Amino acid sequence: DQQVKQNSPSLSVQEGRISILNCDYTNSMFDYFLWYKKYPAEGPTFLISISSIKDKNEDGRFTVFLNKSAKHLSLHIVPSQPGDSAVYFCAAQDDKIIFGKGTRLHILP
Amino acid sequence: DAEITQSPRHKITETGRQVTLACHQTWNHNNMFWYRQDLGHGLRLIHYSYGVQDTNKGEVSDGYSVSRSNTEDLPLTLESAASSQTSVYFCASSESSTGELFFGEGSRLTVL
């Protein structure tokens, strides 16, 4: 059974607007949550993370929110830029790191 | 600059053949991982290692094996390749306990 779920396979957002990517998890023992970004024909690259003891972490245009009671996290990108078009993977860590299926983000001009 | 490299980048093989994908990192990271990426499945963990002589099974380890004889390398072996193992394989490494992985560029394997 999937422990990390990204239920939206794709998302289209107008340039300059906010992009919100969502992720749900089932294992309450996860202690770190991470977002990775992947361009075609490249390996994923780390974007931002959050510890399970926090509810928000911000890094420039990227903010991750964690709602532990709902077992839900989200990545906000504002403002969205053309270079943000990529596949975004949510990941969670206990003794290993488990990824979701990914959400393909399209930034529209 | 430190890096993580995978070879070969592309491989075509036949069902039943043994295949080894190499992964080499120069960061001196203790932790190394192998994932496969498939459409509709995202990244799935195959095997991982937290140090020399340590190996652990991930979510989809059947048909795969790894060995860790030094810090820099974690080769992935498919003992008898199957068409279901056609995929893009990513190796990754990390030092911290906070999950920040550094990925290689991937190895695309086709099993005919």
mmCIF file of C-alpha atoms in Angstrom:
data_model
loop_
_atom_site.group_PDB
_atom_site.id
_atom_site.type_symbol
_atom_site.label_atom_id
_atom_site.label_comp_id
_atom_site.label_asym_id
_atom_site.label_seq_id
_atom_site.Cartn_x
_atom_site.Cartn_y
_atom_site.Cartn_z
ATOM 1 C CA ASP A 1 0.000 0.000 0.000
ATOM 2 C CA GLN A 2 1.239 3.459 -0.851
ATOM 3 C CA GLN A 3 2.637 5.304 2.133
ATOM 4 C CA VAL A 4 3.142 8.586 0.274
ATOM 5 C CA LYS A 5 0.394 9.706 -2.080
ATOM 6 C CA GLN A 6 0.288 12.466 -4.649
ATOM 7 C CA ASN A 7 -3.216 12.288 -6.013
ATOM 8 C CA SER A 8 -2.867 14.877 -8.766
ATOM 9 C CA PRO A 9 -0.851 13.540 -11.720
ATOM 10 C CA SER A 10 -0.679 16.991 -13.278
ATOM 11 C CA LEU A 11 -1.360 20.651 -12.573
ATOM 12 C CA SER A 12 -1.422 23.710 -14.841
ATOM 13 C CA VAL A 13 -0.870 27.183 -13.421
ATOM 14 C CA GLN A 14 -0.595 30.602 -15.015
ATOM 15 C CA GLU A 15 2.822 32.254 -14.815
ATOM 16 C CA GLY A 16 2.966 34.617 -11.843
ATOM 17 C CA ARG A 17 0.241 32.813 -9.914
ATOM 18 C CA ILE A 18 0.626 30.468 -6.950
ATOM 19 C CA SER A 19 1.237 26.749 -7.541
ATOM 20 C CA ILE A 20 0.071 24.408 -4.786
ATOM 21 C CA LEU A 21 1.154 20.778 -4.862
ATOM 22 C CA ASN A 22 -0.325 18.357 -2.369
ATOM 23 C CA CYS A 23 0.855 15.176 -0.693
ATOM 24 C CA ASP A 24 -0.705 12.782 1.821
ATOM 25 C CA TYR A 25 1.011 10.129 3.894
ATOM 26 C CA THR A 26 -0.076 7.237 6.066
ATOM 27 C CA ASN A 27 2.893 6.467 8.323
ATOM 28 C CA SER A 28 2.948 8.603 11.475
ATOM 29 C CA MET A 29 6.579 7.528 12.115
ATOM 30 C CA PHE A 30 7.941 9.645 9.267
ATOM 31 C CA ASP A 31 10.221 12.290 10.760
ATOM 32 C CA TYR A 32 11.238 14.279 7.672
ATOM 33 C CA PHE A 33 9.349 15.301 4.565
ATOM 34 C CA LEU A 34 10.973 16.515 1.391
ATOM 35 C CA TRP A 35 10.152 17.812 -2.058
ATOM 36 C CA TYR A 36 12.233 17.033 -5.118
ATOM 37 C CA LYS A 37 12.036 18.499 -8.585
ATOM 38 C CA LYS A 38 12.798 16.564 -11.754
ATOM 39 C CA TYR A 39 13.402 17.706 -15.303
ATOM 40 C CA PRO A 40 13.304 15.202 -18.212
ATOM 41 C CA ALA A 41 16.462 13.121 -18.674
ATOM 42 C CA GLU A 42 17.928 14.381 -15.391
ATOM 43 C CA GLY A 43 18.055 13.038 -11.863
ATOM 44 C CA PRO A 44 15.749 14.542 -9.230
ATOM 45 C CA THR A 45 17.122 17.485 -7.274
ATOM 46 C CA PHE A 46 16.331 18.406 -3.701
ATOM 47 C CA LEU A 47 14.095 21.431 -3.287
ATOM 48 C CA ILE A 48 12.982 21.890 0.308
ATOM 49 C CA SER A 49 12.317 19.838 3.432
ATOM 50 C CA ILE A 50 10.491 20.043 6.728
ATOM 51 C CA SER A 51 10.953 18.268 10.016
ATOM 52 C CA SER A 52 7.930 16.586 11.569
ATOM 53 C CA ILE A 53 8.233 18.917 14.570
ATOM 54 C CA LYS A 54 7.562 21.989 12.420
ATOM 55 C CA ASP A 55 4.524 23.127 10.464
ATOM 56 C CA LYS A 56 6.123 25.479 7.956
ATOM 57 C CA ASN A 57 9.424 25.979 6.198
ATOM 58 C CA GLU A 58 10.156 28.701 3.694
ATOM 59 C CA ASP A 59 12.965 29.126 1.185
ATOM 60 C CA GLY A 60 12.588 31.976 -1.261
ATOM 61 C CA ARG A 61 9.606 31.319 -3.521
ATOM 62 C CA PHE A 62 9.049 27.869 -2.012
ATOM 63 C CA THR A 63 7.130 27.128 1.182
ATOM 64 C CA VAL A 64 6.230 23.735 2.561
ATOM 65 C CA PHE A 65 3.368 23.328 5.027
ATOM 66 C CA LEU A 66 2.882 20.279 7.222
ATOM 67 C CA ASN A 67 -0.420 19.320 8.874
ATOM 68 C CA LYS A 68 0.404 16.309 11.022
ATOM 69 C CA SER A 69 -3.121 15.723 12.276
ATOM 70 C CA ALA A 70 -4.318 15.409 8.683
ATOM 71 C CA LYS A 71 -1.121 13.643 7.540
ATOM 72 C CA HIS A 72 -0.894 16.170 4.743
ATOM 73 C CA LEU A 73 1.780 18.417 3.351
ATOM 74 C CA SER A 74 1.791 20.937 0.560
ATOM 75 C CA LEU A 75 4.345 22.840 -1.473
ATOM 76 C CA HIS A 76 3.542 26.427 -2.431
ATOM 77 C CA ILE A 77 5.449 28.159 -5.212
ATOM 78 C CA VAL A 78 4.843 31.872 -5.560
ATOM 79 C CA PRO A 79 5.154 33.466 -7.992
ATOM 80 C CA SER A 80 5.285 30.563 -10.457
ATOM 81 C CA GLN A 81 7.868 30.887 -13.215
ATOM 82 C CA PRO A 82 8.338 29.042 -16.543
ATOM 83 C CA GLY A 83 11.401 27.222 -15.180
ATOM 84 C CA ASP A 84 9.194 25.673 -12.502
ATOM 85 C CA SER A 85 7.634 23.388 -15.121
ATOM 86 C CA ALA A 86 8.818 19.950 -14.006
ATOM 87 C CA VAL A 87 7.725 16.834 -12.119
ATOM 88 C CA TYR A 88 7.601 17.326 -8.359
ATOM 89 C CA PHE A 89 8.026 14.398 -6.009
ATOM 90 C CA CYS A 90 6.972 14.374 -2.402
ATOM 91 C CA ALA A 91 9.107 12.123 -0.164
ATOM 92 C CA ALA A 92 9.020 10.993 3.445
ATOM 93 C CA GLN A 93 11.684 9.497 5.668
ATOM 94 C CA ASP A 94 11.704 7.062 8.573
ATOM 95 C CA ASP A 95 14.693 4.705 8.294
ATOM 96 C CA LYS A 96 14.465 4.992 4.490
ATOM 97 C CA ILE A 97 13.095 7.513 2.022
ATOM 98 C CA ILE A 98 9.840 6.778 0.223
ATOM 99 C CA PHE A 99 8.607 8.833 -2.734
ATOM 100 C CA GLY A 100 5.174 9.562 -4.095
ATOM 101 C CA LYS A 101 4.248 9.096 -7.751
ATOM 102 C CA GLY A 102 4.899 12.720 -8.641
ATOM 103 C CA THR A 103 2.882 15.657 -9.988
ATOM 104 C CA ARG A 104 3.726 17.224 -13.338
ATOM 105 C CA LEU A 105 3.510 21.008 -13.076
ATOM 106 C CA HIS A 106 2.937 23.077 -16.240
ATOM 107 C CA ILE A 107 3.457 26.810 -15.974
ATOM 108 C CA LEU A 108 1.417 28.527 -18.675
ATOM 109 C CA PRO A 109 2.634 31.780 -20.269
ATOM 110 C CA ASP B 1 33.704 18.865 -7.607
ATOM 111 C CA ALA B 2 32.234 15.865 -5.844
ATOM 112 C CA GLU B 3 29.664 13.980 -7.851
ATOM 113 C CA ILE B 4 27.681 10.797 -8.350
ATOM 114 C CA THR B 5 27.959 8.970 -11.658
ATOM 115 C CA GLN B 6 26.037 6.081 -13.140
ATOM 116 C CA SER B 7 27.060 3.768 -15.937
ATOM 117 C CA PRO B 8 26.009 2.776 -18.449
ATOM 118 C CA ARG B 9 23.553 5.596 -19.191
ATOM 119 C CA HIS B 10 21.708 3.413 -21.676
ATOM 120 C CA LYS B 11 21.623 -0.377 -21.950
ATOM 121 C CA ILE B 12 19.650 -2.836 -24.033
ATOM 122 C CA THR B 13 19.753 -6.464 -22.992
ATOM 123 C CA GLU B 14 17.857 -9.697 -23.472
ATOM 124 C CA THR B 15 15.604 -11.554 -21.078
ATOM 125 C CA GLY B 16 17.565 -13.868 -18.802
ATOM 126 C CA ARG B 17 20.895 -12.022 -19.037
ATOM 127 C CA GLN B 18 22.721 -10.737 -15.987
ATOM 128 C CA VAL B 19 23.090 -6.961 -15.915
ATOM 129 C CA THR B 20 25.041 -4.737 -13.546
ATOM 130 C CA LEU B 21 24.471 -1.007 -13.239
ATOM 131 C CA ALA B 22 27.319 0.907 -11.645
ATOM 132 C CA CYS B 23 27.039 3.805 -9.221
ATOM 133 C CA HIS B 24 30.053 5.755 -7.967
ATOM 134 C CA GLN B 25 30.044 8.769 -5.663
ATOM 135 C CA THR B 26 32.950 10.941 -4.609
ATOM 136 C CA TRP B 27 31.293 12.704 -1.664
ATOM 137 C CA ASN B 28 32.325 9.964 0.765
ATOM 138 C CA HIS B 29 28.670 9.592 1.755
ATOM 139 C CA ASN B 30 27.758 6.650 3.950
ATOM 140 C CA ASN B 31 24.205 6.292 2.590
ATOM 141 C CA MET B 32 23.477 5.066 -0.918
ATOM 142 C CA PHE B 33 20.200 4.147 -2.605
ATOM 143 C CA TRP B 34 18.841 2.642 -5.804
ATOM 144 C CA TYR B 35 15.427 3.682 -7.167
ATOM 145 C CA ARG B 36 13.553 2.869 -10.321
ATOM 146 C CA GLN B 37 11.231 5.303 -12.060
ATOM 147 C CA ASP B 38 8.249 4.045 -14.035
ATOM 148 C CA LEU B 39 5.262 5.862 -15.481
ATOM 149 C CA GLY B 40 2.416 5.767 -13.011
ATOM 150 C CA HIS B 41 4.632 4.577 -10.165
ATOM 151 C CA GLY B 42 7.007 7.431 -9.486
ATOM 152 C CA LEU B 43 10.271 6.559 -7.755
ATOM 153 C CA ARG B 44 10.353 3.210 -5.975
ATOM 154 C CA LEU B 45 13.137 2.125 -3.644
ATOM 155 C CA ILE B 46 14.958 -1.057 -4.675
ATOM 156 C CA HIS B 47 17.854 -1.410 -2.210
ATOM 157 C CA TYR B 48 19.780 0.858 0.106
ATOM 158 C CA SER B 49 22.964 0.838 2.154
ATOM 159 C CA TYR B 50 24.020 2.801 5.225
ATOM 160 C CA GLY B 51 27.678 1.846 5.069
ATOM 161 C CA VAL B 52 30.245 -0.695 3.938
ATOM 162 C CA GLN B 53 28.928 -4.258 4.155
ATOM 163 C CA ASP B 54 25.425 -2.972 4.962
ATOM 164 C CA THR B 55 22.583 -3.593 2.500
ATOM 165 C CA ASN B 56 18.803 -3.471 2.938
ATOM 166 C CA LYS B 57 15.796 -4.332 0.802
ATOM 167 C CA GLY B 58 13.447 -1.630 -0.343
ATOM 168 C CA GLU B 59 9.902 -1.683 -1.741
ATOM 169 C CA VAL B 60 10.682 -3.572 -4.965
ATOM 170 C CA SER B 61 13.810 -5.639 -4.298
ATOM 171 C CA ASP B 62 12.794 -8.946 -5.947
ATOM 172 C CA GLY B 63 15.122 -9.776 -8.846
ATOM 173 C CA TYR B 64 17.776 -7.262 -7.750
ATOM 174 C CA SER B 65 20.854 -7.446 -5.538
ATOM 175 C CA VAL B 66 23.484 -4.997 -4.319
ATOM 176 C CA SER B 67 26.803 -5.225 -2.543
ATOM 177 C CA ARG B 68 28.775 -2.539 -0.702
ATOM 178 C CA SER B 69 32.463 -3.334 -0.519
ATOM 179 C CA ASN B 70 33.629 0.290 -0.223
ATOM 180 C CA THR B 71 32.154 3.711 0.539
ATOM 181 C CA GLU B 72 32.150 4.996 -3.060
ATOM 182 C CA ASP B 73 30.309 2.251 -4.960
ATOM 183 C CA LEU B 74 26.940 0.497 -4.852
ATOM 184 C CA PRO B 75 26.482 -1.652 -7.974
ATOM 185 C CA LEU B 76 22.992 -2.943 -8.750
ATOM 186 C CA THR B 77 22.765 -6.423 -10.281
ATOM 187 C CA LEU B 78 19.843 -7.975 -12.089
ATOM 188 C CA GLU B 79 20.621 -11.691 -11.905
ATOM 189 C CA SER B 80 18.243 -12.677 -14.715
ATOM 190 C CA ALA B 81 16.755 -9.672 -16.456
ATOM 191 C CA ALA B 82 13.006 -9.652 -17.118
ATOM 192 C CA SER B 83 10.938 -7.359 -19.349
ATOM 193 C CA SER B 84 9.249 -5.993 -16.217
ATOM 194 C CA GLN B 85 12.633 -4.557 -15.235
ATOM 195 C CA THR B 86 12.686 -2.208 -18.207
ATOM 196 C CA SER B 87 12.910 1.131 -16.435
ATOM 197 C CA VAL B 88 15.032 4.151 -15.624
ATOM 198 C CA TYR B 89 17.256 3.493 -12.634
ATOM 199 C CA PHE B 90 18.531 6.231 -10.332
ATOM 200 C CA CYS B 91 21.294 5.943 -7.803
ATOM 201 C CA ALA B 92 21.459 8.449 -4.938
ATOM 202 C CA SER B 93 23.623 9.175 -1.931
ATOM 203 C CA SER B 94 23.324 11.204 1.250
ATOM 204 C CA GLU B 95 25.328 11.981 4.342
ATOM 205 C CA SER B 96 22.786 13.596 6.607
ATOM 206 C CA SER B 97 19.944 11.966 8.447
ATOM 207 C CA THR B 98 17.511 14.494 7.017
ATOM 208 C CA GLY B 99 16.858 12.851 3.692
ATOM 209 C CA GLU B 100 18.602 15.216 1.295
ATOM 210 C CA LEU B 101 19.593 12.876 -1.506
ATOM 211 C CA PHE B 102 21.970 13.613 -4.356
ATOM 212 C CA PHE B 103 20.912 11.724 -7.477
ATOM 213 C CA GLY B 104 22.835 10.510 -10.468
ATOM 214 C CA GLU B 105 21.589 11.208 -13.978
ATOM 215 C CA GLY B 106 19.959 7.809 -14.365
ATOM 216 C CA SER B 107 20.487 4.612 -16.346
ATOM 217 C CA ARG B 108 17.859 3.648 -18.887
ATOM 218 C CA LEU B 109 17.585 -0.147 -19.143
ATOM 219 C CA THR B 110 15.576 -1.931 -21.817
ATOM 220 C CA VAL B 111 15.036 -5.674 -21.512
ATOM 221 C CA LEU B 112 13.870 -7.315 -24.757
#
